[in-house]
PDB file of N, CA, C and O in Angstrom:
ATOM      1  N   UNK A   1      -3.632  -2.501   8.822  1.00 57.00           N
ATOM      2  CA  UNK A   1      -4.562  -1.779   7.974  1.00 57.00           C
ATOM      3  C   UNK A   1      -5.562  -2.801   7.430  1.00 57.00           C
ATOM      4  O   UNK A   1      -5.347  -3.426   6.391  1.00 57.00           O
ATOM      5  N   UNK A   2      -6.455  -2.918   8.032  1.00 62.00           N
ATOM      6  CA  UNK A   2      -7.582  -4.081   7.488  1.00 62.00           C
ATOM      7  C   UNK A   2      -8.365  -4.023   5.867  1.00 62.00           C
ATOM      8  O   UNK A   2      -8.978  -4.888   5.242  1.00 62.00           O
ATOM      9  N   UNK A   3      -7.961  -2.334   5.486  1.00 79.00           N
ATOM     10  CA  UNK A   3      -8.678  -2.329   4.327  1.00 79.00           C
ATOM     11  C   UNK A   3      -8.080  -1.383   3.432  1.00 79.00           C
ATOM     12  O   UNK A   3      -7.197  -0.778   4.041  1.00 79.00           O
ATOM     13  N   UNK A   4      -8.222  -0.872   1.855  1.00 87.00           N
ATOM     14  CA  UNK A   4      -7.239  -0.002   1.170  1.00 87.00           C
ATOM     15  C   UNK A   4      -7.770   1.294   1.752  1.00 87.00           C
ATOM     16  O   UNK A   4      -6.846   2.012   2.134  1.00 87.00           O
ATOM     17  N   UNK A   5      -8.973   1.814   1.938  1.00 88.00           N
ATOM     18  CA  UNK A   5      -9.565   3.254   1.932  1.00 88.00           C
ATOM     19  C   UNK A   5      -8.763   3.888   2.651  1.00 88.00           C
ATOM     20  O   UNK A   5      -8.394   4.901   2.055  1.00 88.00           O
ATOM     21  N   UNK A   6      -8.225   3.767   3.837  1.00 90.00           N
ATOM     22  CA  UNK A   6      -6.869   4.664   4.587  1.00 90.00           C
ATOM     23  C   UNK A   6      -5.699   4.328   4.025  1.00 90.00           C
ATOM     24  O   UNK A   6      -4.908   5.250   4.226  1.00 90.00           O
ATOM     25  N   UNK A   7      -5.194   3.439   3.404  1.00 91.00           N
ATOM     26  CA  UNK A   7      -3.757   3.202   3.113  1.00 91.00           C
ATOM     27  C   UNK A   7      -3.005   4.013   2.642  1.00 91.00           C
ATOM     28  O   UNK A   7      -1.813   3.841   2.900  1.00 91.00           O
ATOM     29  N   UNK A   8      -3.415   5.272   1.727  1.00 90.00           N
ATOM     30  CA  UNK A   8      -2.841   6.533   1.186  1.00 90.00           C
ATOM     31  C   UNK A   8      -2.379   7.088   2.642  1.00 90.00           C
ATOM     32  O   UNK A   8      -1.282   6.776   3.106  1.00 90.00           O
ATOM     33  N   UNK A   9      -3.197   7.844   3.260  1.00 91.00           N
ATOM     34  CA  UNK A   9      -2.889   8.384   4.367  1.00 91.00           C
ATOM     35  C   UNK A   9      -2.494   8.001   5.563  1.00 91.00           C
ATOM     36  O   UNK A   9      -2.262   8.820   6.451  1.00 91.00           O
ATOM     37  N   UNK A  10      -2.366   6.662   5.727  1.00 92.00           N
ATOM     38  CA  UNK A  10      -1.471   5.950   6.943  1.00 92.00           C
ATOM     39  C   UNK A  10      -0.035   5.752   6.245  1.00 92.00           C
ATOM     40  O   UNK A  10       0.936   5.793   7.002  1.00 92.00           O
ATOM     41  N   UNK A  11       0.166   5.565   5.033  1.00 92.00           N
ATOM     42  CA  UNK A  11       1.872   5.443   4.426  1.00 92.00           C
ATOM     43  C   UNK A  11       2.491   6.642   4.372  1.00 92.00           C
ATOM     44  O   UNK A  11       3.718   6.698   4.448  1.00 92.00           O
ATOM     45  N   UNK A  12       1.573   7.976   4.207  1.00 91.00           N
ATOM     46  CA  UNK A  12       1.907   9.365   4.464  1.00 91.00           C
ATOM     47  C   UNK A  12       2.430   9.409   6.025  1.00 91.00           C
ATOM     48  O   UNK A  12       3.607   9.325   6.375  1.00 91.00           O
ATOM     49  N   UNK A  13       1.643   9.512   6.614  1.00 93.00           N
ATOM     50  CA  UNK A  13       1.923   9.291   8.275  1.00 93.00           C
ATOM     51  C   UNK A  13       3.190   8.696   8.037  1.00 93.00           C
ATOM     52  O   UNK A  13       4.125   9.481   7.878  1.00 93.00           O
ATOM     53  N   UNK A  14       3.385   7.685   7.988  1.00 93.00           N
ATOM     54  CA  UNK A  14       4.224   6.783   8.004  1.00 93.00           C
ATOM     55  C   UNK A  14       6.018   7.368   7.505  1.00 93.00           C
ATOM     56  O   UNK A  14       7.118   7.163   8.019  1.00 93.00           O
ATOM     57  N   UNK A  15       5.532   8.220   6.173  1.00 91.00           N
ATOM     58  CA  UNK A  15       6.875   8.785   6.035  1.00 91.00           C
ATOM     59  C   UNK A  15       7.230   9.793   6.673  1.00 91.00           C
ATOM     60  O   UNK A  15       8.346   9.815   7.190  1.00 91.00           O
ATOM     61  N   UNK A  16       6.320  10.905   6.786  1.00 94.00           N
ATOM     62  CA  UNK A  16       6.278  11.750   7.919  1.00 94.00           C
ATOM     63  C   UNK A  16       7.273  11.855   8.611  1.00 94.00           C
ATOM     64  O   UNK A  16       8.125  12.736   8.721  1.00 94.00           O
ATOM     65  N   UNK A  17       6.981  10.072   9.477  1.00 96.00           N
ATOM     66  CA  UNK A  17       7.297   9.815  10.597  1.00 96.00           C
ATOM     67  C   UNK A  17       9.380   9.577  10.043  1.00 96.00           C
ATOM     68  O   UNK A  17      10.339   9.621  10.814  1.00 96.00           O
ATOM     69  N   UNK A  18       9.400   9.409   8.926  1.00 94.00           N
ATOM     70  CA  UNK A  18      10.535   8.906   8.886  1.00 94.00           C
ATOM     71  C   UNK A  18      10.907   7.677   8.287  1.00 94.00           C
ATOM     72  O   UNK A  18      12.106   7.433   8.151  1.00 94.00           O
ATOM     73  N   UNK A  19      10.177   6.991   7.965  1.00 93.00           N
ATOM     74  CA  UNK A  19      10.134   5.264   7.157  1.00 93.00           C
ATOM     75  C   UNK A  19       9.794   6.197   5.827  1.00 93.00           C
ATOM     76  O   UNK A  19       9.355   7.307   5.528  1.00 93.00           O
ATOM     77  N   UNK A  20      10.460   4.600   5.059  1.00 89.00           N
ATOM     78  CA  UNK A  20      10.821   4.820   3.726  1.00 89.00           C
ATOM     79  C   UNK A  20      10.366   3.595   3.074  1.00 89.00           C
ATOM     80  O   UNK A  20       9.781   3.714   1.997  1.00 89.00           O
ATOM     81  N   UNK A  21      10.623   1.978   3.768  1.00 91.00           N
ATOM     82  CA  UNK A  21      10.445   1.148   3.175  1.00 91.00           C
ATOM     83  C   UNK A  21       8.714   0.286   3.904  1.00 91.00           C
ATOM     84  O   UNK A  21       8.037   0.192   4.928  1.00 91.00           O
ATOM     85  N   UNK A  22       8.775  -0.119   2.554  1.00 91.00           N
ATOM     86  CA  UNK A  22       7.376  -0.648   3.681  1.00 91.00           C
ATOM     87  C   UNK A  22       6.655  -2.244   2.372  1.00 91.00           C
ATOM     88  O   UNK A  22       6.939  -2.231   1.174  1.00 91.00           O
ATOM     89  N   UNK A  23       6.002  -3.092   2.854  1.00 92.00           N
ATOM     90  CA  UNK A  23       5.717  -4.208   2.370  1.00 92.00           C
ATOM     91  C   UNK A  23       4.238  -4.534   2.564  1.00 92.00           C
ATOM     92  O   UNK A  23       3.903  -5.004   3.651  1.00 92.00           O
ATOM     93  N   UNK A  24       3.504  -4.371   1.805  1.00 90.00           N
ATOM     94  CA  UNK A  24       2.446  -4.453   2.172  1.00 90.00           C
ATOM     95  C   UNK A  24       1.955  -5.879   2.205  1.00 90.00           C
ATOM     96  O   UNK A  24       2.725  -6.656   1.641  1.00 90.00           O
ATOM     97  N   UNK A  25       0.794  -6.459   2.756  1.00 89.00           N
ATOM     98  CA  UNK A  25       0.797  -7.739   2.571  1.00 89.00           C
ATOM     99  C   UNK A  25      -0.841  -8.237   2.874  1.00 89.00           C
ATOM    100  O   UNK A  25      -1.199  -7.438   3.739  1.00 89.00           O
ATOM    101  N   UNK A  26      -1.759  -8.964   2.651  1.00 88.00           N
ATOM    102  CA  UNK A  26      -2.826  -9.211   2.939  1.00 88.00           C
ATOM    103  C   UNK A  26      -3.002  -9.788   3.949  1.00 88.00           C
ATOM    104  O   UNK A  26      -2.154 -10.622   4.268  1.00 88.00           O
ATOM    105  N   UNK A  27      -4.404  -9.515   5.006  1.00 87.00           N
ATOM    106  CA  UNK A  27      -4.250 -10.158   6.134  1.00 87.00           C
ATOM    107  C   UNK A  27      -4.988 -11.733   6.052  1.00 87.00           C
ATOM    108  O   UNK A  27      -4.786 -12.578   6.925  1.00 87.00           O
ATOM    109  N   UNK A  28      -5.610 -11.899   5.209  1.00 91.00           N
ATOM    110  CA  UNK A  28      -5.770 -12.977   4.652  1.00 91.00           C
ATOM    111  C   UNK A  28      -5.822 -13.385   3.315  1.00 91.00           C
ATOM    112  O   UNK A  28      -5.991 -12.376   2.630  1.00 91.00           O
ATOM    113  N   UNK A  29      -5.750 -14.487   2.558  1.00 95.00           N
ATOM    114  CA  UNK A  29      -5.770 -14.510   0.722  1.00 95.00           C
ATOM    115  C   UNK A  29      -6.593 -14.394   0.363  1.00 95.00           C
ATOM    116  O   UNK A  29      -7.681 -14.906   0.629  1.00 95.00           O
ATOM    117  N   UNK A  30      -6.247 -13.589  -0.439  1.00 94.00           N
ATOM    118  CA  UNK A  30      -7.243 -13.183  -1.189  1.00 94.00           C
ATOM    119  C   UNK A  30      -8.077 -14.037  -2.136  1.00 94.00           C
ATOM    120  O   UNK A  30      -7.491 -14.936  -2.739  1.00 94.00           O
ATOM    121  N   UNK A  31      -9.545 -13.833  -2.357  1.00 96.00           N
ATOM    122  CA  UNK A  31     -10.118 -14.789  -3.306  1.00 96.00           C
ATOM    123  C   UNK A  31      -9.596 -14.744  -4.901  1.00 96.00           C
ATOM    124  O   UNK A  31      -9.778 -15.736  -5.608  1.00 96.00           O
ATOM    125  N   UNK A  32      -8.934 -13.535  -5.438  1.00 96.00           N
ATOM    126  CA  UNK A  32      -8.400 -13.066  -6.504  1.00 96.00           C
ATOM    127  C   UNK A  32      -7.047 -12.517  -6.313  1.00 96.00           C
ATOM    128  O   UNK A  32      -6.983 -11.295  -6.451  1.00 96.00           O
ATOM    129  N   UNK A  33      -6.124 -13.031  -6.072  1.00 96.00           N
ATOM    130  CA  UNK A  33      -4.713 -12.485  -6.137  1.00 96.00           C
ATOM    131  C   UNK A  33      -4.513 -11.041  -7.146  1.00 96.00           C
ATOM    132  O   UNK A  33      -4.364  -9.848  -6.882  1.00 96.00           O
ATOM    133  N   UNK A  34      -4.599 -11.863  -8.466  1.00 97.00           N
ATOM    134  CA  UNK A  34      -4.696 -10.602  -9.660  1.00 97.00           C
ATOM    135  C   UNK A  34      -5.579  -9.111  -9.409  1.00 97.00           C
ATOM    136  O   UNK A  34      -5.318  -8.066 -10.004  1.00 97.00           O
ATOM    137  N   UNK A  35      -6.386  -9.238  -8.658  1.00 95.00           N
ATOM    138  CA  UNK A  35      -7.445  -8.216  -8.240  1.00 95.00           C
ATOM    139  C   UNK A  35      -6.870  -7.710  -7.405  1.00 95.00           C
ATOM    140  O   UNK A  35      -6.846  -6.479  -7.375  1.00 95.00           O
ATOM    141  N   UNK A  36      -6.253  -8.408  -6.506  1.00 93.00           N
ATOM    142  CA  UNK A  36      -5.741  -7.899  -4.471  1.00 93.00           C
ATOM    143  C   UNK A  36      -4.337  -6.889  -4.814  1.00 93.00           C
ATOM    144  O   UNK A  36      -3.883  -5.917  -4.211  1.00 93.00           O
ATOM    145  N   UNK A  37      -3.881  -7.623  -6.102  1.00 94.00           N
ATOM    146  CA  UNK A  37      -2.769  -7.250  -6.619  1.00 94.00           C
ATOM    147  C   UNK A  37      -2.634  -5.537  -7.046  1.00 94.00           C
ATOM    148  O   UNK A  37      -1.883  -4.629  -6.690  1.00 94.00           O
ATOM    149  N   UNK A  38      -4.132  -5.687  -8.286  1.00 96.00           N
ATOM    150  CA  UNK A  38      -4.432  -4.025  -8.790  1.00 96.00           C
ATOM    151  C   UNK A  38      -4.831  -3.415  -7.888  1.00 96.00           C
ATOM    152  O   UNK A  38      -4.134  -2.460  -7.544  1.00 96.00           O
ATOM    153  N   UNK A  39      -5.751  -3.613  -7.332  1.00 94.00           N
ATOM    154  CA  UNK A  39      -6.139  -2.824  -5.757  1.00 94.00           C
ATOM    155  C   UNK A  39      -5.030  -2.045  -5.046  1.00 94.00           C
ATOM    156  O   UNK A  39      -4.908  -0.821  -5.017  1.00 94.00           O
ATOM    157  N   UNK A  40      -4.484  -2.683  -4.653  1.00 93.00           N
ATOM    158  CA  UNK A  40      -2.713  -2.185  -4.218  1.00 93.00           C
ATOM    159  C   UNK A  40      -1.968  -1.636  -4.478  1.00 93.00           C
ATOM    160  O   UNK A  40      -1.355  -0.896  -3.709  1.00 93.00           O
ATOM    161  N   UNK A  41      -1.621  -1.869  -6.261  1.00 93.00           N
ATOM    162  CA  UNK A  41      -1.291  -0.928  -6.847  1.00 93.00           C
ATOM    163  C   UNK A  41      -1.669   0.670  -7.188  1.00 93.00           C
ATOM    164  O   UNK A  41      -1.072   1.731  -7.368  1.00 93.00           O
ATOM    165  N   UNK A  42      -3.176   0.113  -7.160  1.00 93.00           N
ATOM    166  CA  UNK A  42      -3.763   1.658  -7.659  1.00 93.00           C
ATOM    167  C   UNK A  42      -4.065   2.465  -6.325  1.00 93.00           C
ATOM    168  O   UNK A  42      -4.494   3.618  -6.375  1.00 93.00           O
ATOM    169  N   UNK A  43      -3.850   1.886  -5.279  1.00 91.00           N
ATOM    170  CA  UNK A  43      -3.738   2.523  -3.896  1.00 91.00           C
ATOM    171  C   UNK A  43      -2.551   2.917  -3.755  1.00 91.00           C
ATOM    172  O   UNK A  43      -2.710   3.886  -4.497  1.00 91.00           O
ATOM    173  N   UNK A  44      -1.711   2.988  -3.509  1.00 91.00           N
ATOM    174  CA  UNK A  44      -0.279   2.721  -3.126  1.00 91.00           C
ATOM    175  C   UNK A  44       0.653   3.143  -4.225  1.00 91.00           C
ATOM    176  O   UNK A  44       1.179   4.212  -3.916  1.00 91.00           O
ATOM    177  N   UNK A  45       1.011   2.746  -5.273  1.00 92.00           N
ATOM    178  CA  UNK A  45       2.215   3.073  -6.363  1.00 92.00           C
ATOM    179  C   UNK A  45       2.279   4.203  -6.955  1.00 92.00           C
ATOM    180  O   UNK A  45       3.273   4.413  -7.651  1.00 92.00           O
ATOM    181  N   UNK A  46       1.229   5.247  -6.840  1.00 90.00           N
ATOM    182  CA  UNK A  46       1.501   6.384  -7.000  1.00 90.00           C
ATOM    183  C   UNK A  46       2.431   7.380  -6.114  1.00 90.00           C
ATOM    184  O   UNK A  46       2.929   8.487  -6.320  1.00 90.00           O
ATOM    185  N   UNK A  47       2.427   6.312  -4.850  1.00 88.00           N
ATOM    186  CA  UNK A  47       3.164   7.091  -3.511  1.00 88.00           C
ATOM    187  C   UNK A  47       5.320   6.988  -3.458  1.00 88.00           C
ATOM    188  O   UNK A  47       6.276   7.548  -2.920  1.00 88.00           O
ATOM    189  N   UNK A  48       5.035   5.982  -4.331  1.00 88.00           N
ATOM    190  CA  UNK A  48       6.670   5.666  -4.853  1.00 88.00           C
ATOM    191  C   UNK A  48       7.547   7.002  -5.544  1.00 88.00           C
ATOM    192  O   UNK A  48       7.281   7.805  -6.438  1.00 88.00           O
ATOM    193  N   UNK A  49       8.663   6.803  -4.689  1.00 81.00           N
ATOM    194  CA  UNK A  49       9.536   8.098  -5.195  1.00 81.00           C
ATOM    195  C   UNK A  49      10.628   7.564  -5.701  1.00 81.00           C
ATOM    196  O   UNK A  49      10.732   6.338  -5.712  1.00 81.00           O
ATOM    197  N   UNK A  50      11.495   8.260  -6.136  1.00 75.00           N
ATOM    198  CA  UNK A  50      12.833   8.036  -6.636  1.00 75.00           C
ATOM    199  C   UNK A  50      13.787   8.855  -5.824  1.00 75.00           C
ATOM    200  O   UNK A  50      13.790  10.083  -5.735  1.00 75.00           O
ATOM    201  N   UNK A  51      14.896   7.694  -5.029  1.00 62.00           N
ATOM    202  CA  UNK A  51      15.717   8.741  -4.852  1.00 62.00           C
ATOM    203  C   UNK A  51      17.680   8.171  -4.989  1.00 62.00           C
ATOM    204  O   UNK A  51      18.576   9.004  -4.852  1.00 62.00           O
TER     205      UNK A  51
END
């Protein structure tokens, strides 16, 4: 995934499919960790379940 704008809907796919765990990771470092960090979060951590 080269960028956040699909990441909602490719981790959907993704459970869909049957996966549960997943690690996201940058494809290169970021100039701001702390930034790369919220980005991610506010993409992504709403998608976290409890089970």
């Amino acid at each position: 995934m080269p960028d956040l704008d699909g990441l909602e809907a490719h981790l959907k796919r993704l459970v869909e499919a049957g996966l549960s765990k997943f690690v996201l990771a940058p494809l290169s470092p970021p100039d701001d960790w702390d930034a790369e960090l919220a980005d991610v979060r506010d993409a992504a951590l709403h998608l976290q379940t409890r089970r």
